[in-house]
Short mmCIF file of C-alpha atoms in Angstrom, two decimals:
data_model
loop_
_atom_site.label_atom_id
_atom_site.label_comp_id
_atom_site.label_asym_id
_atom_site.label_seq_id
_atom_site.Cartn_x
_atom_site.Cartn_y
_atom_site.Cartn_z
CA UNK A 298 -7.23 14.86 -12.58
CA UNK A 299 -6.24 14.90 -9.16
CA UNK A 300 -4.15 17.63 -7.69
CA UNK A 301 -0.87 17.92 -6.54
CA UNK A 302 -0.13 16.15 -3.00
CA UNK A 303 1.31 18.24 -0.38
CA UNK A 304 4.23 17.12 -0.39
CA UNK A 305 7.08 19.73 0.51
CA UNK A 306 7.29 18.99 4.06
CA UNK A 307 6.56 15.34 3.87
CA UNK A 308 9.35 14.74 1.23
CA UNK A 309 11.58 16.61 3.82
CA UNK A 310 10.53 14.94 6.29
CA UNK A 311 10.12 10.89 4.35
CA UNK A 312 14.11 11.69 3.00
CA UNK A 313 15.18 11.97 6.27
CA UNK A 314 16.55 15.64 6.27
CA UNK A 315 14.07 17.09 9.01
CA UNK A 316 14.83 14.33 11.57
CA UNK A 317 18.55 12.86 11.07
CA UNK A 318 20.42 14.10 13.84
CA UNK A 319 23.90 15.24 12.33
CA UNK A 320 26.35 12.33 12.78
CA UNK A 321 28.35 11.90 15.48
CA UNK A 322 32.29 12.59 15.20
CA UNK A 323 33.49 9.29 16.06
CA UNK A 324 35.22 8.07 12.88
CA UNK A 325 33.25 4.87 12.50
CA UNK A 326 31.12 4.37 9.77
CA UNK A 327 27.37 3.29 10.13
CA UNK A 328 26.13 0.48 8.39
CA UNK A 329 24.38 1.79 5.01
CA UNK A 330 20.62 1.39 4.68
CA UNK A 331 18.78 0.27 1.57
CA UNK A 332 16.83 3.39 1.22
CA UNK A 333 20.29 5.18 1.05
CA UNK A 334 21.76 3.19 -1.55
CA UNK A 335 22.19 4.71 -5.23
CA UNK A 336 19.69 3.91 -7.74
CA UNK A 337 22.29 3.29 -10.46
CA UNK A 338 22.59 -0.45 -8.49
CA UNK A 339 18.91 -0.78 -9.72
CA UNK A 340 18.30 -3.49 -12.08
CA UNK A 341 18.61 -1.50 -15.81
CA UNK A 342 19.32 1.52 -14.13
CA UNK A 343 23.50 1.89 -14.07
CA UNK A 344 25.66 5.06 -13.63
CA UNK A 345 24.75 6.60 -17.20
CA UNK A 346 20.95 5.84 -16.67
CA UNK A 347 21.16 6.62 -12.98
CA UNK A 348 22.11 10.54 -14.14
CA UNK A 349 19.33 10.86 -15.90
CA UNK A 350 17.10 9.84 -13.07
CA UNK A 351 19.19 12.61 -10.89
CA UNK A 352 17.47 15.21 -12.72
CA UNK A 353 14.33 13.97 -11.75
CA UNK A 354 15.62 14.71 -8.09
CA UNK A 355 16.14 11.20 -7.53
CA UNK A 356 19.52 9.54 -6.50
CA UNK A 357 18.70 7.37 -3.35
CA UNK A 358 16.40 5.04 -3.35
CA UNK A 359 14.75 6.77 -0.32
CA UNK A 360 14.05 9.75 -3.03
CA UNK A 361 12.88 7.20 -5.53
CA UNK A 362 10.12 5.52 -2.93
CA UNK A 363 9.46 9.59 -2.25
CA UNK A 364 8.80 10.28 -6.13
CA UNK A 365 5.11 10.05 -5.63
CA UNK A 366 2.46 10.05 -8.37
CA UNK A 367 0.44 13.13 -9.59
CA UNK A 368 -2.09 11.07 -10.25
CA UNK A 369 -3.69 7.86 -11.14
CA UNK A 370 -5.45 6.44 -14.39
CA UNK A 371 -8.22 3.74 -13.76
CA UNK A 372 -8.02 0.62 -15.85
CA UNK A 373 -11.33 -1.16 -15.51
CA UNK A 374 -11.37 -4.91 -15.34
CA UNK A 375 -11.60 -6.62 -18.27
CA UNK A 376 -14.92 -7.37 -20.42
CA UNK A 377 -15.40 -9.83 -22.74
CA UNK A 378 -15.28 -8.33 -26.67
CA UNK A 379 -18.41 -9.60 -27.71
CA UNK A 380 -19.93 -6.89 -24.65
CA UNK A 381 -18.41 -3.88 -26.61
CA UNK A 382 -20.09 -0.47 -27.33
CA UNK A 383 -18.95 2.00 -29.14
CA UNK A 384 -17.11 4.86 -27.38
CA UNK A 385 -16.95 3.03 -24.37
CA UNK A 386 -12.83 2.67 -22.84
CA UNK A 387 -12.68 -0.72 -22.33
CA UNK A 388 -10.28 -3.57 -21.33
CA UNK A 389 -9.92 -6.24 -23.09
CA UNK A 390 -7.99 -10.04 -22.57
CA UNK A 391 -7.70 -12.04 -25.64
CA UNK A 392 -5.05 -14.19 -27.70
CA UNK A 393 -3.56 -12.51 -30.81
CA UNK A 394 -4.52 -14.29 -34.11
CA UNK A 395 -2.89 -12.59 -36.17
CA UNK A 396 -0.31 -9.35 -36.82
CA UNK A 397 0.76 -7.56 -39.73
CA UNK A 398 2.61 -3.85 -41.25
CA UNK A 399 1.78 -1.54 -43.40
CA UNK A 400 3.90 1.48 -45.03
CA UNK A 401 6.85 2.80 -45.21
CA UNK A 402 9.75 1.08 -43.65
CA UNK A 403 10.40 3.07 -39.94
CA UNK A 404 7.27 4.40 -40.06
CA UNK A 405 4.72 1.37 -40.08
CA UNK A 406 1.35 0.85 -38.70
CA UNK A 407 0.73 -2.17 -37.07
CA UNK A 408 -2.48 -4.39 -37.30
CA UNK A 409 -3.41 -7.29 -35.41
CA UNK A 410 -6.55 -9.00 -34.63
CA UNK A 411 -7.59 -9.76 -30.94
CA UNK A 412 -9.58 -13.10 -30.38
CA UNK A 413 -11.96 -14.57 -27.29
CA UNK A 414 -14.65 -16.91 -26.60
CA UNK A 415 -17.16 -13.87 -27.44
CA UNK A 416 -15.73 -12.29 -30.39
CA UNK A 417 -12.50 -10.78 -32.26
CA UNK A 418 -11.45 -7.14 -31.91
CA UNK A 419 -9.04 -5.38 -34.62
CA UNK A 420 -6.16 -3.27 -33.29
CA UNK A 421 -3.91 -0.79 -34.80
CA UNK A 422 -1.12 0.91 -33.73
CA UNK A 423 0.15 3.94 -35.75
CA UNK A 424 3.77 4.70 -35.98
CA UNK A 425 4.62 1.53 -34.14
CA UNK A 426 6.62 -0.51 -36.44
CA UNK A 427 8.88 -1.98 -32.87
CA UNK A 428 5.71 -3.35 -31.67
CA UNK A 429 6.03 -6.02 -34.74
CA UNK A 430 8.75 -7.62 -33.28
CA UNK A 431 7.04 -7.41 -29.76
CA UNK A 432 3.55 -8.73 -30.33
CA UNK A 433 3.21 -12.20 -31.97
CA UNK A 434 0.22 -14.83 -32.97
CA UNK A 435 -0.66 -16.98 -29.83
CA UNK A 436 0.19 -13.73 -27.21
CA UNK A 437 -2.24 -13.72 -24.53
CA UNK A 438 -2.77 -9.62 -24.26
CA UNK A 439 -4.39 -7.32 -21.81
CA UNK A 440 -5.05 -4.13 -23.87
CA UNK A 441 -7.15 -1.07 -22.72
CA UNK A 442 -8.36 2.01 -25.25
CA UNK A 443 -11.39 3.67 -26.75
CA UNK A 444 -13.84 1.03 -28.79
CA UNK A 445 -14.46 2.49 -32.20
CA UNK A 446 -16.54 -0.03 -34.44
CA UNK A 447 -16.04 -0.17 -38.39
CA UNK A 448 -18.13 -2.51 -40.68
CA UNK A 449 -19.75 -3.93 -37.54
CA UNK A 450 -16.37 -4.81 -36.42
CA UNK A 451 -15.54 -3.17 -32.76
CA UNK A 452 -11.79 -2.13 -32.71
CA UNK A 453 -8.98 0.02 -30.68
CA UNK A 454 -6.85 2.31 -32.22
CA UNK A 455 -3.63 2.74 -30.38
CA UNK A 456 -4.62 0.85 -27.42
CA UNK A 457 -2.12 0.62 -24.30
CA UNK A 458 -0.52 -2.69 -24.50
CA UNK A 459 0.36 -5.23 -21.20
CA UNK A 460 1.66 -8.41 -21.92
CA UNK A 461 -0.14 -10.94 -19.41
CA UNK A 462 1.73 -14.78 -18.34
CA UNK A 463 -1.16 -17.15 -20.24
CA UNK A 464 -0.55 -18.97 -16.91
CA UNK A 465 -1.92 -16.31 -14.84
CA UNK A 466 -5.45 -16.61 -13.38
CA UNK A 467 -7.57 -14.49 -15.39
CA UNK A 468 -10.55 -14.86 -12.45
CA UNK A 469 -7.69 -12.59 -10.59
CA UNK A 470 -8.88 -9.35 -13.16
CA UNK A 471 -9.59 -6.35 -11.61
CA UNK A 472 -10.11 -2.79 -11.44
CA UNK A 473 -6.60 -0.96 -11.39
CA UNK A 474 -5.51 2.37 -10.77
CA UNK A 475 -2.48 2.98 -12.59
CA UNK A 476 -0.08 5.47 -10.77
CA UNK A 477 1.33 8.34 -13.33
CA UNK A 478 5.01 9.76 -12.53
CA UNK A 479 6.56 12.58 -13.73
CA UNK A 480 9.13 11.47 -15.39
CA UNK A 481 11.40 12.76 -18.22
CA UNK A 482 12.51 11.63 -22.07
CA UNK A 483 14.64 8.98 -20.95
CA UNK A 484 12.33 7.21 -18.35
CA UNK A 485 8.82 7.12 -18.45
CA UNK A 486 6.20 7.33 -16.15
CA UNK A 487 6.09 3.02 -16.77
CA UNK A 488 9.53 2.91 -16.20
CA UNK A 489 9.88 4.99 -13.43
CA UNK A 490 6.46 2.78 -12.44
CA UNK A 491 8.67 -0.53 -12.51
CA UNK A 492 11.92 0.95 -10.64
CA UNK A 493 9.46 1.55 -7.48
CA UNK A 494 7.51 -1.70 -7.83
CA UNK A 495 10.33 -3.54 -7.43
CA UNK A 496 11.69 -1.77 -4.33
CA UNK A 497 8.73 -0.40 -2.75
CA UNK A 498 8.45 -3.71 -0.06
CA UNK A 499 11.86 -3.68 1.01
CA UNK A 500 11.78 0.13 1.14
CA UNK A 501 8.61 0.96 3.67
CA UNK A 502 9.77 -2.31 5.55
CA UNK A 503 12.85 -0.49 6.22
CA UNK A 504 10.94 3.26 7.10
CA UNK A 505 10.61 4.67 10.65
CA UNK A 506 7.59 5.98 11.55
CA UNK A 507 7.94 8.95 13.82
CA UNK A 508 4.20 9.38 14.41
CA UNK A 509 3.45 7.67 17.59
CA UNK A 510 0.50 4.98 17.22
CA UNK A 511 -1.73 6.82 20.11
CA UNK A 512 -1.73 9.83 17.53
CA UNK A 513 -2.14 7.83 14.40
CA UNK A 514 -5.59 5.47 16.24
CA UNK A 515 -7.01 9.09 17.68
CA UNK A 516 -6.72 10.67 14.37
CA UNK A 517 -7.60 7.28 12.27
CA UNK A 518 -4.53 7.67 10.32
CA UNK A 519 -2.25 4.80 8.76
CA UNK A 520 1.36 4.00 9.85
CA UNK A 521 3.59 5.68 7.19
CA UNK A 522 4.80 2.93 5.56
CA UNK A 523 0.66 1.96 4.69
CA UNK A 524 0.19 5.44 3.57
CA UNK A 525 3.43 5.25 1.23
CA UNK A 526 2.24 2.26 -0.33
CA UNK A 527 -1.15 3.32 -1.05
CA UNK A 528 0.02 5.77 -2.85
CA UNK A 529 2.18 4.11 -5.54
CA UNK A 530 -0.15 0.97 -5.45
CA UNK A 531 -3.18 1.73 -4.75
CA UNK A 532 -6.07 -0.61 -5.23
CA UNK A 533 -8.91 2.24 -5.49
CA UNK A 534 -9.65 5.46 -5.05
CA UNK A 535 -9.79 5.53 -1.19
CA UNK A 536 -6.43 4.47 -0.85
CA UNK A 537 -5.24 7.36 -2.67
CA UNK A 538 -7.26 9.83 -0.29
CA UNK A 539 -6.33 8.09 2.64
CA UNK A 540 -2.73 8.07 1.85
CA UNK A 541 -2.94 11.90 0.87
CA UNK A 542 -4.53 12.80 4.48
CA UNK A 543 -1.36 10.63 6.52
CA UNK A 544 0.71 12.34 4.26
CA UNK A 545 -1.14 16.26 4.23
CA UNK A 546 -0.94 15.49 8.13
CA UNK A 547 2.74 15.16 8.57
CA UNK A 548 3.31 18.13 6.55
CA UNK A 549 1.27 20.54 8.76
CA UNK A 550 2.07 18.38 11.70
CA UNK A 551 5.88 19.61 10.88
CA UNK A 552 5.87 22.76 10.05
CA UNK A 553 4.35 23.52 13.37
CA UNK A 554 6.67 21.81 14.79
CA UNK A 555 9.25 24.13 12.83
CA UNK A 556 7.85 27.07 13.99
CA UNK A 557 7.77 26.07 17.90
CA UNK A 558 11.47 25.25 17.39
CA UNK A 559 12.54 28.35 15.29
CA UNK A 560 10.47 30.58 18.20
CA UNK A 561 12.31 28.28 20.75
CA UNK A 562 15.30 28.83 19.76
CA UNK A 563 15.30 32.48 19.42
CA UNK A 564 14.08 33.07 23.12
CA UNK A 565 16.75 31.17 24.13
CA UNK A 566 18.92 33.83 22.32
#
């Protein structure tokens, strides 16, 4: 598990509360920026969802780009299910064939059989009667667990579940590190996951980076906006520890800074 960023200053600094100048008393208002709008205008977020997400800390969309992982899960690339072992974690692509319940109404567990050109995998889901209405014959699934085998027959128990577009280009599979959230019992670390996805772009396109670039190419250090992304999407583990030293730098980087102005401004007492 990875540990904690260092984040305190860098959150300061990333919501804008270290550099804003305070505004100027001239009546007019300025013109709103995305990363200061409300997250309740977020697709499925809302005002009643949106006070749930508050708790987390997060209100602005600014504070929502600033909710950074604590860490990241890898989710290997696929393999075909005729390669399984026993024990291994795996990732799997494959067409459902079939799906069926069993017990007591509320309360079911789920079965369904996985098929490719190599093999067929069983799955099982306990306690997951809503997934029957979810996963259906012909589904092209990307699923990713623990490979148990029974009877010669390799299976996942409880696998997580990603619905993939049977258009997309399966030669595209890769090796994914999943970014985990904190998050809270009314949105998940998945859900939290898909509220940055979709305004992560917009969001670092829109971010000033104070950090001149002589300092950033002498210290080999990304612009922020790089660093910010690599963090919620990173594509292995280098980004991550990349993005943690831009980020570990603007926090000591400040609070130096903090300290030459707070023994500034008491000479000038």
């Amino acid at each position: 598990q990875e540990p904690h960023p260092p984040l305190a200053w860098v959150r300061e600094f990333f919501m804008g509360t270290v550099t804003k100048a305070p505004p100027k008393a001239t009546g007019a208002r300025s013109r709103s920026s995305f990363l200061d709008n409300s997250v309740q205008y977020l697709p499925g977020v809302g005002p009643s969802r949106a006070r749930h997400l508050a708790l987390l800390h997060i209100q602005t969309v600014r504070e929502l780009v600033g909710h950074f992982p604590f860490r990241h899960e890898l989710i290997p690339r696929s393999v075909p299910i005729g390669a399984l072992t026993e024990g291994a974690v795996a990732t799997l692509i494959g067409t459902v064939h079939r799906v069926r319940g069993h017990g007591r109404a509320g309360d079911k567990t789920v079965y369904a059989e996985l098929v490719d050109g190599t093999g067929r995998c069983r799955l099982r889901w306990f306690h997951s009667e809503h997934l029957l209405d979810r996963i259906k014959p012909g589904m092209v699934l990307r699923l990713s667990g623990t490979v148990d085998v029974r009877s010669g027959l390799a299976g996942l128990t409880n696998p997580a579940v990603e619905f993939v577009d049977p258009k997309e280009p399966l030669a595209n599979d890769h090796d994914r590190w999943e970014p985990i959230y904190s998050g809270n019992a009314q949105f998940s670390s998945k859900q939290i996951a898909r509220l940055v996805e979709g305004v992560l772009d917009r969001a670092v396109h829109e971010l000033a980076d104070a950090l001149p670039e002589e300092i950033r190419t002498r210290r080999r250090l990304p612009p922020l906006g790089t660093a910010i992304t690599r963090y919620h999407r990173p594509t292995n583990a280098t980004d991550v520890t990349i993005a943690r030293r831009r980020l570990a730098y603007d926090e000591l980087l400040l609070s130096q800074l903090a300290v030459q102005l707070a023994r500034r401004m008491r000479m000038e007492r």
